[in-house]
Amino acid sequence: MKFLHPGLLYLLLILIPLLAWYVWKWRNSNPSMGLSTISPFRKIGGTWKVTLMHFCFLLQLAAIAAVIVALARPQTHDSERSSRVEGTDIVLCLDISTSMLATDLAPTRFQAAKDVARKFVNQRPDDNIGLVVFSGESLSLMPLTADKTALINAVSSVEMGALNDGTAIGDGLSSAINRLISGKAKSKSIILLTDGTNNAGDVAPSTAAQIAKQKGIKIYTIGVGTNGSIQITDPYGFSTTTMETKIDEQTLKNIADLTNGKYFRATDSKMLNEIFQEIDSLEKTTLDVDKYVFTEEDFMPWILIALAALSLRLLIRYTVLRRIP
């Protein structure tokens, strides 16, 4: 334990004159009478109420001391530890086009993707992970971060309709590459999850893959869902429509092969979970990580001690030791 304001602890010295004043006051507050001898009175001791009065004063001193300690702000120590861990820089690149509302993955492709993304983040405590979403355009929602709580909240907050509809795979990859360039890990990778064919955006998927290769970035591509007619329910559950979807598997395979990544196909939620588990086992590298334990305030127990001491003193003072004029 350490104190934020240790100098305030010198105020504890005030207890010494208070104790001296109490002793002096006690000795001079009672009437006295001169006697030639006090031997007949030696066996007469003080009453228990006198002892209780002294106890009340000690309670008062304890309350003052506890308040002083609380004002000094006791805190738990910060700790810093350096270690070598398995970690890497990863950007999750998620398709949020309308077709992701299809229900061939329960409850929808979109929700299944968010669920496995959250689990994946929880399994990678020492990685720096970012988040990019795309449909007809791309949006970088979270830079590379080790704050897993913030990242999981960002994944959970992703909603359909935030971007123009379409499937801009190349733009999504470009945004993810821009995020990874600033990363410090030797191993950098993108996990691209989509259920369609590139039909929007300014950057071709092959161009983005070439850039990733030059930067030493691996791309793991995941094709989600089944081809053909799919049922899509709007986010509010009011209407259901049918549309045709086709995953451009060849393009996704080419992107993965060019960057030394791997292509996966997920036609149900179980397969999607297994894919993310496999990627989790593939992407490992050694990082030097500094871990910090933040300061925690520890003054509340001392405040409670002060309140308890004062409460007990008042209880005794106005019950057992109550004086009637």
PDB file of C-alpha atoms in Angstrom:
ATOM      1  CA  MET A   1       0.000   0.000   0.000  1.00  0.00           C
ATOM      2  CA  LYS A   2       1.153   3.520  -0.734  1.00  0.00           C
ATOM      3  CA  PHE A   3      -0.329   6.963  -0.117  1.00  0.00           C
ATOM      4  CA  LEU A   4      -1.047   9.665  -2.667  1.00  0.00           C
ATOM      5  CA  HIS A   5      -0.526  12.365  -0.007  1.00  0.00           C
ATOM      6  CA  PRO A   6       1.838  10.762   2.544  1.00  0.00           C
ATOM      7  CA  GLY A   7       2.647  14.143   4.106  1.00  0.00           C
ATOM      8  CA  LEU A   8      -0.831  14.215   5.655  1.00  0.00           C
ATOM      9  CA  LEU A   9       0.139  11.280   7.854  1.00  0.00           C
ATOM     10  CA  TYR A  10       2.143  13.733   9.978  1.00  0.00           C
ATOM     11  CA  LEU A  11      -1.240  14.923  11.224  1.00  0.00           C
ATOM     12  CA  LEU A  12      -1.341  11.713  13.265  1.00  0.00           C
ATOM     13  CA  LEU A  13       1.089  13.458  15.631  1.00  0.00           C
ATOM     14  CA  ILE A  14      -1.861  15.553  16.811  1.00  0.00           C
ATOM     15  CA  LEU A  15      -3.030  12.482  18.726  1.00  0.00           C
ATOM     16  CA  ILE A  16      -0.142  12.944  21.184  1.00  0.00           C
ATOM     17  CA  PRO A  17      -1.192  16.389  22.519  1.00  0.00           C
ATOM     18  CA  LEU A  18      -4.834  15.274  22.505  1.00  0.00           C
ATOM     19  CA  LEU A  19      -3.948  12.305  24.693  1.00  0.00           C
ATOM     20  CA  ALA A  20      -1.833  14.507  26.998  1.00  0.00           C
ATOM     21  CA  TRP A  21      -4.668  17.038  27.251  1.00  0.00           C
ATOM     22  CA  TYR A  22      -7.127  14.284  28.160  1.00  0.00           C
ATOM     23  CA  VAL A  23      -4.878  12.931  30.920  1.00  0.00           C
ATOM     24  CA  TRP A  24      -4.298  16.442  32.333  1.00  0.00           C
ATOM     25  CA  LYS A  25      -7.997  17.283  32.172  1.00  0.00           C
ATOM     26  CA  TRP A  26      -8.977  14.019  33.853  1.00  0.00           C
ATOM     27  CA  ARG A  27      -6.581  14.550  36.741  1.00  0.00           C
ATOM     28  CA  ASN A  28      -7.660  18.154  37.352  1.00  0.00           C
ATOM     29  CA  SER A  29     -11.381  17.888  36.735  1.00  0.00           C
ATOM     30  CA  ASN A  30     -12.254  15.997  39.929  1.00  0.00           C
ATOM     31  CA  PRO A  31     -12.482  17.693  43.373  1.00  0.00           C
ATOM     32  CA  SER A  32      -9.750  16.753  45.882  1.00  0.00           C
ATOM     33  CA  MET A  33      -9.301  16.752  49.655  1.00  0.00           C
ATOM     34  CA  GLY A  34      -6.108  16.470  51.631  1.00  0.00           C
ATOM     35  CA  LEU A  35      -5.750  13.393  53.893  1.00  0.00           C
ATOM     36  CA  SER A  36      -2.937  12.170  56.110  1.00  0.00           C
ATOM     37  CA  THR A  37      -3.214   8.695  54.613  1.00  0.00           C
ATOM     38  CA  ILE A  38      -5.221   6.937  51.877  1.00  0.00           C
ATOM     39  CA  SER A  39      -4.533   3.387  52.972  1.00  0.00           C
ATOM     40  CA  PRO A  40      -8.214   2.722  53.931  1.00  0.00           C
ATOM     41  CA  PHE A  41      -9.212   3.587  50.313  1.00  0.00           C
ATOM     42  CA  ARG A  42      -6.622   1.546  48.422  1.00  0.00           C
ATOM     43  CA  LYS A  43      -8.978  -1.392  47.864  1.00  0.00           C
ATOM     44  CA  ILE A  44     -11.663   0.821  46.337  1.00  0.00           C
ATOM     45  CA  GLY A  45     -11.291   0.715  42.544  1.00  0.00           C
ATOM     46  CA  GLY A  46     -12.848   2.786  39.812  1.00  0.00           C
ATOM     47  CA  THR A  47     -16.278   1.890  38.458  1.00  0.00           C
ATOM     48  CA  TRP A  48     -16.835   0.272  35.041  1.00  0.00           C
ATOM     49  CA  LYS A  49     -18.374   3.512  33.853  1.00  0.00           C
ATOM     50  CA  VAL A  50     -15.059   5.286  34.369  1.00  0.00           C
ATOM     51  CA  THR A  51     -13.363   2.654  32.183  1.00  0.00           C
ATOM     52  CA  LEU A  52     -16.081   3.140  29.575  1.00  0.00           C
ATOM     53  CA  MET A  53     -15.449   6.879  29.553  1.00  0.00           C
ATOM     54  CA  HIS A  54     -11.776   6.252  28.764  1.00  0.00           C
ATOM     55  CA  PHE A  55     -12.864   3.818  26.030  1.00  0.00           C
ATOM     56  CA  CYS A  56     -15.040   6.522  24.458  1.00  0.00           C
ATOM     57  CA  PHE A  57     -12.070   8.841  24.246  1.00  0.00           C
ATOM     58  CA  LEU A  58      -9.998   6.118  22.578  1.00  0.00           C
ATOM     59  CA  LEU A  59     -12.810   5.654  20.058  1.00  0.00           C
ATOM     60  CA  GLN A  60     -12.644   9.367  19.319  1.00  0.00           C
ATOM     61  CA  LEU A  61      -8.897   9.177  18.746  1.00  0.00           C
ATOM     62  CA  ALA A  62      -9.369   6.135  16.465  1.00  0.00           C
ATOM     63  CA  ALA A  63     -11.921   8.032  14.372  1.00  0.00           C
ATOM     64  CA  ILE A  64      -9.569  11.013  13.977  1.00  0.00           C
ATOM     65  CA  ALA A  65      -6.699   8.711  13.007  1.00  0.00           C
ATOM     66  CA  ALA A  66      -8.826   6.857  10.451  1.00  0.00           C
ATOM     67  CA  VAL A  67      -9.972  10.128   8.830  1.00  0.00           C
ATOM     68  CA  ILE A  68      -6.362  11.309   8.549  1.00  0.00           C
ATOM     69  CA  VAL A  69      -5.321   8.039   6.908  1.00  0.00           C
ATOM     70  CA  ALA A  70      -8.262   8.304   4.482  1.00  0.00           C
ATOM     71  CA  LEU A  71      -7.284  11.886   3.578  1.00  0.00           C
ATOM     72  CA  ALA A  72      -3.779  10.637   2.757  1.00  0.00           C
ATOM     73  CA  ARG A  73      -5.431   8.524  -0.032  1.00  0.00           C
ATOM     74  CA  PRO A  74      -4.173   4.959   0.556  1.00  0.00           C
ATOM     75  CA  GLN A  75      -3.828   3.097  -2.754  1.00  0.00           C
ATOM     76  CA  THR A  76      -2.755  -0.281  -3.990  1.00  0.00           C
ATOM     77  CA  HIS A  77       0.557  -0.273  -5.818  1.00  0.00           C
ATOM     78  CA  ASP A  78       0.787   0.069  -9.565  1.00  0.00           C
ATOM     79  CA  SER A  79       2.630  -2.884 -11.004  1.00  0.00           C
ATOM     80  CA  GLU A  80       4.409  -3.276 -14.298  1.00  0.00           C
ATOM     81  CA  ARG A  81       5.466  -6.561 -15.814  1.00  0.00           C
ATOM     82  CA  SER A  82       7.204  -7.266 -19.080  1.00  0.00           C
ATOM     83  CA  SER A  83       6.762 -10.639 -20.710  1.00  0.00           C
ATOM     84  CA  ARG A  84       7.038 -12.408 -24.028  1.00  0.00           C
ATOM     85  CA  VAL A  85       3.677 -13.591 -25.289  1.00  0.00           C
ATOM     86  CA  GLU A  86       2.126 -15.023 -28.412  1.00  0.00           C
ATOM     87  CA  GLY A  87       0.448 -12.195 -30.293  1.00  0.00           C
ATOM     88  CA  THR A  88      -0.034 -10.447 -33.635  1.00  0.00           C
ATOM     89  CA  ASP A  89      -1.790  -7.519 -35.338  1.00  0.00           C
ATOM     90  CA  ILE A  90      -5.160  -8.458 -36.803  1.00  0.00           C
ATOM     91  CA  VAL A  91      -7.965  -6.515 -38.470  1.00  0.00           C
ATOM     92  CA  LEU A  92     -11.441  -8.017 -38.695  1.00  0.00           C
ATOM     93  CA  CYS A  93     -13.038  -6.985 -41.984  1.00  0.00           C
ATOM     94  CA  LEU A  94     -16.782  -7.721 -41.865  1.00  0.00           C
ATOM     95  CA  ASP A  95     -19.344  -7.535 -44.652  1.00  0.00           C
ATOM     96  CA  ILE A  96     -22.529  -5.735 -43.512  1.00  0.00           C
ATOM     97  CA  SER A  97     -24.395  -5.731 -46.831  1.00  0.00           C
ATOM     98  CA  THR A  98     -28.115  -6.520 -46.882  1.00  0.00           C
ATOM     99  CA  SER A  99     -27.535 -10.133 -47.909  1.00  0.00           C
ATOM    100  CA  MET A 100     -25.920 -10.728 -44.500  1.00  0.00           C
ATOM    101  CA  LEU A 101     -29.450 -10.758 -43.070  1.00  0.00           C
ATOM    102  CA  ALA A 102     -30.024 -14.171 -44.651  1.00  0.00           C
ATOM    103  CA  THR A 103     -31.139 -16.835 -42.179  1.00  0.00           C
ATOM    104  CA  ASP A 104     -29.187 -19.842 -43.522  1.00  0.00           C
ATOM    105  CA  LEU A 105     -26.844 -19.229 -40.554  1.00  0.00           C
ATOM    106  CA  ALA A 106     -28.726 -18.922 -37.287  1.00  0.00           C
ATOM    107  CA  PRO A 107     -30.110 -16.479 -36.417  1.00  0.00           C
ATOM    108  CA  THR A 108     -28.681 -14.568 -39.425  1.00  0.00           C
ATOM    109  CA  ARG A 109     -25.337 -14.473 -41.198  1.00  0.00           C
ATOM    110  CA  PHE A 110     -24.779 -11.026 -39.693  1.00  0.00           C
ATOM    111  CA  GLN A 111     -25.427 -12.074 -36.086  1.00  0.00           C
ATOM    112  CA  ALA A 112     -23.454 -15.299 -36.476  1.00  0.00           C
ATOM    113  CA  ALA A 113     -20.478 -13.313 -37.781  1.00  0.00           C
ATOM    114  CA  LYS A 114     -20.680 -10.882 -34.847  1.00  0.00           C
ATOM    115  CA  ASP A 115     -20.890 -13.761 -32.338  1.00  0.00           C
ATOM    116  CA  VAL A 116     -17.788 -15.560 -33.609  1.00  0.00           C
ATOM    117  CA  ALA A 117     -15.922 -12.236 -33.893  1.00  0.00           C
ATOM    118  CA  ARG A 118     -16.580 -11.499 -30.206  1.00  0.00           C
ATOM    119  CA  LYS A 119     -15.426 -14.983 -29.196  1.00  0.00           C
ATOM    120  CA  PHE A 120     -12.322 -14.634 -31.336  1.00  0.00           C
ATOM    121  CA  VAL A 121     -11.413 -11.327 -29.679  1.00  0.00           C
ATOM    122  CA  ASN A 122     -11.812 -12.871 -26.207  1.00  0.00           C
ATOM    123  CA  GLN A 123      -9.442 -15.680 -27.152  1.00  0.00           C
ATOM    124  CA  ARG A 124      -6.688 -13.261 -28.192  1.00  0.00           C
ATOM    125  CA  PRO A 125      -5.842 -11.313 -25.001  1.00  0.00           C
ATOM    126  CA  ASP A 126      -2.379 -10.183 -26.129  1.00  0.00           C
ATOM    127  CA  ASP A 127      -3.134  -9.171 -29.718  1.00  0.00           C
ATOM    128  CA  ASN A 128      -3.770  -5.760 -31.189  1.00  0.00           C
ATOM    129  CA  ILE A 129      -7.026  -6.083 -33.107  1.00  0.00           C
ATOM    130  CA  GLY A 130      -8.901  -3.574 -35.256  1.00  0.00           C
ATOM    131  CA  LEU A 131     -12.329  -3.565 -36.897  1.00  0.00           C
ATOM    132  CA  VAL A 132     -13.380  -2.559 -40.428  1.00  0.00           C
ATOM    133  CA  VAL A 133     -16.881  -2.964 -41.872  1.00  0.00           C
ATOM    134  CA  PHE A 134     -17.935  -2.636 -45.481  1.00  0.00           C
ATOM    135  CA  SER A 135     -20.884  -2.907 -47.829  1.00  0.00           C
ATOM    136  CA  GLY A 136     -21.057  -0.486 -50.779  1.00  0.00           C
ATOM    137  CA  GLU A 137     -18.253   1.451 -49.061  1.00  0.00           C
ATOM    138  CA  SER A 138     -15.920   0.797 -46.153  1.00  0.00           C
ATOM    139  CA  LEU A 139     -15.658   2.237 -42.658  1.00  0.00           C
ATOM    140  CA  SER A 140     -12.879   1.771 -40.096  1.00  0.00           C
ATOM    141  CA  LEU A 141     -14.666   1.458 -36.760  1.00  0.00           C
ATOM    142  CA  MET A 142     -11.753   0.620 -34.459  1.00  0.00           C
ATOM    143  CA  PRO A 143      -7.981   1.099 -34.844  1.00  0.00           C
ATOM    144  CA  LEU A 144      -5.555  -1.547 -33.626  1.00  0.00           C
ATOM    145  CA  THR A 145      -6.113  -1.821 -29.895  1.00  0.00           C
ATOM    146  CA  ALA A 146      -5.422  -4.108 -26.965  1.00  0.00           C
ATOM    147  CA  ASP A 147      -8.584  -2.865 -25.231  1.00  0.00           C
ATOM    148  CA  LYS A 148     -10.733  -5.951 -25.739  1.00  0.00           C
ATOM    149  CA  THR A 149     -13.746  -4.491 -23.944  1.00  0.00           C
ATOM    150  CA  ALA A 150     -13.871  -1.499 -26.298  1.00  0.00           C
ATOM    151  CA  LEU A 151     -13.389  -3.759 -29.306  1.00  0.00           C
ATOM    152  CA  ILE A 152     -16.153  -6.161 -28.274  1.00  0.00           C
ATOM    153  CA  ASN A 153     -18.471  -3.208 -27.688  1.00  0.00           C
ATOM    154  CA  ALA A 154     -17.622  -1.930 -31.167  1.00  0.00           C
ATOM    155  CA  VAL A 155     -18.449  -5.310 -32.716  1.00  0.00           C
ATOM    156  CA  SER A 156     -21.708  -5.466 -30.778  1.00  0.00           C
ATOM    157  CA  SER A 157     -22.716  -1.962 -31.860  1.00  0.00           C
ATOM    158  CA  VAL A 158     -22.363  -2.645 -35.597  1.00  0.00           C
ATOM    159  CA  GLU A 159     -25.760  -2.268 -37.273  1.00  0.00           C
ATOM    160  CA  MET A 160     -27.052  -2.957 -40.748  1.00  0.00           C
ATOM    161  CA  GLY A 161     -27.780   0.050 -42.957  1.00  0.00           C
ATOM    162  CA  ALA A 162     -24.903   2.176 -41.644  1.00  0.00           C
ATOM    163  CA  LEU A 163     -23.357   2.271 -45.153  1.00  0.00           C
ATOM    164  CA  ASN A 164     -24.629   2.302 -48.716  1.00  0.00           C
ATOM    165  CA  ASP A 165     -25.602  -1.167 -49.831  1.00  0.00           C
ATOM    166  CA  GLY A 166     -23.375  -3.285 -52.053  1.00  0.00           C
ATOM    167  CA  THR A 167     -20.216  -5.366 -51.617  1.00  0.00           C
ATOM    168  CA  ALA A 168     -16.979  -3.379 -51.857  1.00  0.00           C
ATOM    169  CA  ILE A 169     -14.487  -6.079 -50.921  1.00  0.00           C
ATOM    170  CA  GLY A 170     -11.515  -4.141 -52.323  1.00  0.00           C
ATOM    171  CA  ASP A 171     -12.373  -1.002 -50.333  1.00  0.00           C
ATOM    172  CA  GLY A 172     -12.793  -3.043 -47.155  1.00  0.00           C
ATOM    173  CA  LEU A 173      -9.374  -4.634 -47.623  1.00  0.00           C
ATOM    174  CA  SER A 174      -7.779  -1.253 -48.343  1.00  0.00           C
ATOM    175  CA  SER A 175      -9.121   0.196 -45.082  1.00  0.00           C
ATOM    176  CA  ALA A 176      -7.867  -2.840 -43.177  1.00  0.00           C
ATOM    177  CA  ILE A 177      -4.401  -2.552 -44.770  1.00  0.00           C
ATOM    178  CA  ASN A 178      -4.202   1.120 -43.776  1.00  0.00           C
ATOM    179  CA  ARG A 179      -4.908   0.143 -40.185  1.00  0.00           C
ATOM    180  CA  LEU A 180      -2.241  -2.576 -40.164  1.00  0.00           C
ATOM    181  CA  ILE A 181       0.543  -0.427 -41.603  1.00  0.00           C
ATOM    182  CA  SER A 182       0.970   1.334 -38.240  1.00  0.00           C
ATOM    183  CA  GLY A 183       1.121  -1.953 -36.308  1.00  0.00           C
ATOM    184  CA  LYS A 184       4.354  -2.989 -34.598  1.00  0.00           C
ATOM    185  CA  ALA A 185       3.962  -6.768 -34.653  1.00  0.00           C
ATOM    186  CA  LYS A 186       5.998  -8.794 -37.133  1.00  0.00           C
ATOM    187  CA  SER A 187       2.933 -10.813 -38.115  1.00  0.00           C
ATOM    188  CA  LYS A 188       0.022  -8.893 -39.618  1.00  0.00           C
ATOM    189  CA  SER A 189      -3.170 -10.395 -40.931  1.00  0.00           C
ATOM    190  CA  ILE A 190      -6.689  -9.587 -42.110  1.00  0.00           C
ATOM    191  CA  ILE A 191      -9.722 -11.784 -41.576  1.00  0.00           C
ATOM    192  CA  LEU A 192     -12.152 -10.988 -44.380  1.00  0.00           C
ATOM    193  CA  LEU A 193     -15.706 -12.252 -43.989  1.00  0.00           C
ATOM    194  CA  THR A 194     -18.137 -11.794 -46.865  1.00  0.00           C
ATOM    195  CA  ASP A 195     -21.093 -13.516 -48.518  1.00  0.00           C
ATOM    196  CA  GLY A 196     -21.038 -11.979 -51.991  1.00  0.00           C
ATOM    197  CA  THR A 197     -19.172 -10.761 -55.036  1.00  0.00           C
ATOM    198  CA  ASN A 198     -17.344  -7.464 -55.366  1.00  0.00           C
ATOM    199  CA  ASN A 199     -19.775  -5.084 -57.086  1.00  0.00           C
ATOM    200  CA  ALA A 200     -18.969  -1.653 -55.630  1.00  0.00           C
ATOM    201  CA  GLY A 201     -16.130   0.532 -54.436  1.00  0.00           C
ATOM    202  CA  ASP A 202     -13.075   2.156 -56.011  1.00  0.00           C
ATOM    203  CA  VAL A 203     -10.435  -0.538 -55.360  1.00  0.00           C
ATOM    204  CA  ALA A 204     -10.421  -3.934 -57.025  1.00  0.00           C
ATOM    205  CA  PRO A 205      -9.934  -6.900 -54.643  1.00  0.00           C
ATOM    206  CA  SER A 206      -6.900  -8.062 -56.658  1.00  0.00           C
ATOM    207  CA  THR A 207      -5.267  -4.638 -56.298  1.00  0.00           C
ATOM    208  CA  ALA A 208      -5.821  -4.638 -52.545  1.00  0.00           C
ATOM    209  CA  ALA A 209      -4.370  -8.158 -52.365  1.00  0.00           C
ATOM    210  CA  GLN A 210      -1.235  -7.028 -54.238  1.00  0.00           C
ATOM    211  CA  ILE A 211      -0.751  -4.169 -51.777  1.00  0.00           C
ATOM    212  CA  ALA A 212      -1.212  -6.564 -48.830  1.00  0.00           C
ATOM    213  CA  LYS A 213       1.411  -8.893 -50.307  1.00  0.00           C
ATOM    214  CA  GLN A 214       3.904  -6.022 -50.641  1.00  0.00           C
ATOM    215  CA  LYS A 215       3.304  -5.065 -46.997  1.00  0.00           C
ATOM    216  CA  GLY A 216       3.708  -8.657 -45.792  1.00  0.00           C
ATOM    217  CA  ILE A 217       0.077  -8.924 -44.691  1.00  0.00           C
ATOM    218  CA  LYS A 218      -1.734 -12.256 -44.772  1.00  0.00           C
ATOM    219  CA  ILE A 219      -5.407 -12.329 -45.687  1.00  0.00           C
ATOM    220  CA  TYR A 220      -7.693 -15.085 -44.462  1.00  0.00           C
ATOM    221  CA  THR A 221     -10.890 -15.060 -46.495  1.00  0.00           C
ATOM    222  CA  ILE A 222     -14.175 -16.586 -45.371  1.00  0.00           C
ATOM    223  CA  GLY A 223     -17.118 -17.129 -47.659  1.00  0.00           C
ATOM    224  CA  VAL A 224     -20.284 -17.167 -45.560  1.00  0.00           C
ATOM    225  CA  GLY A 225     -23.594 -18.811 -46.438  1.00  0.00           C
ATOM    226  CA  THR A 226     -25.023 -20.793 -49.314  1.00  0.00           C
ATOM    227  CA  ASN A 227     -25.353 -19.823 -52.960  1.00  0.00           C
ATOM    228  CA  GLY A 228     -28.727 -19.395 -54.639  1.00  0.00           C
ATOM    229  CA  SER A 229     -32.030 -18.048 -53.347  1.00  0.00           C
ATOM    230  CA  ILE A 230     -31.985 -16.882 -49.740  1.00  0.00           C
ATOM    231  CA  GLN A 231     -34.637 -15.535 -47.408  1.00  0.00           C
ATOM    232  CA  ILE A 232     -33.895 -12.124 -45.921  1.00  0.00           C
ATOM    233  CA  THR A 233     -35.873 -10.683 -43.038  1.00  0.00           C
ATOM    234  CA  ASP A 234     -35.582  -6.969 -42.351  1.00  0.00           C
ATOM    235  CA  PRO A 235     -33.946  -6.021 -39.005  1.00  0.00           C
ATOM    236  CA  TYR A 236     -37.362  -5.291 -37.438  1.00  0.00           C
ATOM    237  CA  GLY A 237     -38.907  -8.610 -38.513  1.00  0.00           C
ATOM    238  CA  PHE A 238     -41.758  -7.017 -40.456  1.00  0.00           C
ATOM    239  CA  SER A 239     -41.087  -8.396 -43.939  1.00  0.00           C
ATOM    240  CA  THR A 240     -39.230 -11.205 -45.684  1.00  0.00           C
ATOM    241  CA  THR A 241     -37.833 -11.063 -49.204  1.00  0.00           C
ATOM    242  CA  THR A 242     -36.063 -13.495 -51.475  1.00  0.00           C
ATOM    243  CA  MET A 243     -32.828 -12.646 -53.316  1.00  0.00           C
ATOM    244  CA  GLU A 244     -30.093 -14.426 -55.216  1.00  0.00           C
ATOM    245  CA  THR A 245     -26.572 -14.531 -53.796  1.00  0.00           C
ATOM    246  CA  LYS A 246     -23.363 -16.037 -55.113  1.00  0.00           C
ATOM    247  CA  ILE A 247     -20.035 -16.049 -53.302  1.00  0.00           C
ATOM    248  CA  ASP A 248     -17.099 -15.272 -55.580  1.00  0.00           C
ATOM    249  CA  GLU A 249     -15.024 -18.141 -54.225  1.00  0.00           C
ATOM    250  CA  GLN A 250     -12.368 -17.893 -56.915  1.00  0.00           C
ATOM    251  CA  THR A 251     -11.589 -14.276 -56.037  1.00  0.00           C
ATOM    252  CA  LEU A 252     -11.472 -15.084 -52.333  1.00  0.00           C
ATOM    253  CA  LYS A 253      -9.142 -18.024 -52.989  1.00  0.00           C
ATOM    254  CA  ASN A 254      -6.872 -15.867 -55.141  1.00  0.00           C
ATOM    255  CA  ILE A 255      -6.662 -13.198 -52.428  1.00  0.00           C
ATOM    256  CA  ALA A 256      -5.737 -15.805 -49.807  1.00  0.00           C
ATOM    257  CA  ASP A 257      -3.203 -17.604 -52.021  1.00  0.00           C
ATOM    258  CA  LEU A 258      -1.498 -14.375 -53.107  1.00  0.00           C
ATOM    259  CA  THR A 259      -0.939 -13.259 -49.485  1.00  0.00           C
ATOM    260  CA  ASN A 260      -0.031 -16.699 -48.053  1.00  0.00           C
ATOM    261  CA  GLY A 261      -3.325 -16.803 -46.212  1.00  0.00           C
ATOM    262  CA  LYS A 262      -6.094 -19.366 -46.474  1.00  0.00           C
ATOM    263  CA  TYR A 263      -9.615 -19.544 -47.831  1.00  0.00           C
ATOM    264  CA  PHE A 264     -12.502 -21.005 -45.808  1.00  0.00           C
ATOM    265  CA  ARG A 265     -16.133 -21.711 -46.601  1.00  0.00           C
ATOM    266  CA  ALA A 266     -18.800 -21.586 -43.879  1.00  0.00           C
ATOM    267  CA  THR A 267     -22.283 -22.797 -44.729  1.00  0.00           C
ATOM    268  CA  ASP A 268     -23.500 -22.943 -41.112  1.00  0.00           C
ATOM    269  CA  SER A 269     -22.731 -21.430 -37.714  1.00  0.00           C
ATOM    270  CA  LYS A 270     -20.772 -24.458 -36.487  1.00  0.00           C
ATOM    271  CA  MET A 271     -18.410 -24.309 -39.455  1.00  0.00           C
ATOM    272  CA  LEU A 272     -17.922 -20.572 -38.925  1.00  0.00           C
ATOM    273  CA  ASN A 273     -16.896 -21.178 -35.305  1.00  0.00           C
ATOM    274  CA  GLU A 274     -14.459 -23.899 -36.359  1.00  0.00           C
ATOM    275  CA  ILE A 275     -12.917 -21.606 -38.987  1.00  0.00           C
ATOM    276  CA  PHE A 276     -12.203 -18.877 -36.454  1.00  0.00           C
ATOM    277  CA  GLN A 277     -10.708 -21.475 -34.099  1.00  0.00           C
ATOM    278  CA  GLU A 278      -8.388 -22.643 -36.873  1.00  0.00           C
ATOM    279  CA  ILE A 279      -7.328 -19.093 -37.683  1.00  0.00           C
ATOM    280  CA  ASP A 280      -6.716 -18.564 -33.960  1.00  0.00           C
ATOM    281  CA  SER A 281      -4.266 -21.487 -33.972  1.00  0.00           C
ATOM    282  CA  LEU A 282      -2.528 -20.324 -37.177  1.00  0.00           C
ATOM    283  CA  GLU A 283      -1.883 -16.701 -36.280  1.00  0.00           C
ATOM    284  CA  LYS A 284       0.689 -16.710 -33.479  1.00  0.00           C
ATOM    285  CA  THR A 285       3.909 -14.748 -33.101  1.00  0.00           C
ATOM    286  CA  THR A 286       6.066 -13.689 -30.156  1.00  0.00           C
ATOM    287  CA  LEU A 287       5.643 -10.166 -28.800  1.00  0.00           C
ATOM    288  CA  ASP A 288       7.188  -8.262 -25.911  1.00  0.00           C
ATOM    289  CA  VAL A 289       4.258  -6.949 -23.873  1.00  0.00           C
ATOM    290  CA  ASP A 290       4.264  -4.525 -20.942  1.00  0.00           C
ATOM    291  CA  LYS A 291       1.320  -5.164 -18.660  1.00  0.00           C
ATOM    292  CA  TYR A 292       0.151  -2.593 -16.149  1.00  0.00           C
ATOM    293  CA  VAL A 293      -2.043  -2.966 -13.095  1.00  0.00           C
ATOM    294  CA  PHE A 294      -3.726   0.346 -12.409  1.00  0.00           C
ATOM    295  CA  THR A 295      -3.943   2.059  -9.033  1.00  0.00           C
ATOM    296  CA  GLU A 296      -7.011   1.302  -6.938  1.00  0.00           C
ATOM    297  CA  GLU A 297      -8.219   3.655  -4.229  1.00  0.00           C
ATOM    298  CA  ASP A 298      -8.359   2.023  -0.788  1.00  0.00           C
ATOM    299  CA  PHE A 299      -9.622   4.811   1.471  1.00  0.00           C
ATOM    300  CA  MET A 300     -13.167   3.519   1.937  1.00  0.00           C
ATOM    301  CA  PRO A 301     -12.310   0.975   4.712  1.00  0.00           C
ATOM    302  CA  TRP A 302     -10.762   3.801   6.753  1.00  0.00           C
ATOM    303  CA  ILE A 303     -13.870   5.952   6.329  1.00  0.00           C
ATOM    304  CA  LEU A 304     -15.987   3.035   7.523  1.00  0.00           C
ATOM    305  CA  ILE A 305     -13.709   2.577  10.558  1.00  0.00           C
ATOM    306  CA  ALA A 306     -14.096   6.266  11.423  1.00  0.00           C
ATOM    307  CA  LEU A 307     -17.884   6.109  11.084  1.00  0.00           C
ATOM    308  CA  ALA A 308     -18.076   2.943  13.162  1.00  0.00           C
ATOM    309  CA  ALA A 309     -15.922   4.426  15.929  1.00  0.00           C
ATOM    310  CA  LEU A 310     -17.927   7.657  16.072  1.00  0.00           C
ATOM    311  CA  SER A 311     -21.234   5.798  15.999  1.00  0.00           C
ATOM    312  CA  LEU A 312     -20.183   3.524  18.864  1.00  0.00           C
ATOM    313  CA  ARG A 313     -18.950   6.481  20.886  1.00  0.00           C
ATOM    314  CA  LEU A 314     -22.223   8.373  20.418  1.00  0.00           C
ATOM    315  CA  LEU A 315     -24.215   5.269  21.311  1.00  0.00           C
ATOM    316  CA  ILE A 316     -22.324   4.788  24.567  1.00  0.00           C
ATOM    317  CA  ARG A 317     -22.275   8.510  25.356  1.00  0.00           C
ATOM    318  CA  TYR A 318     -26.065   8.960  25.064  1.00  0.00           C
ATOM    319  CA  THR A 319     -27.131   5.656  26.603  1.00  0.00           C
ATOM    320  CA  VAL A 320     -24.934   4.166  29.292  1.00  0.00           C
ATOM    321  CA  LEU A 321     -23.006   7.368  30.069  1.00  0.00           C
ATOM    322  CA  ARG A 322     -25.874   9.776  29.628  1.00  0.00           C
ATOM    323  CA  ARG A 323     -25.754  12.581  32.183  1.00  0.00           C
ATOM    324  CA  ILE A 324     -28.858  14.154  33.631  1.00  0.00           C
ATOM    325  CA  PRO A 325     -28.397  17.787  34.752  1.00  0.00           C
TER     326      PRO A 325
END
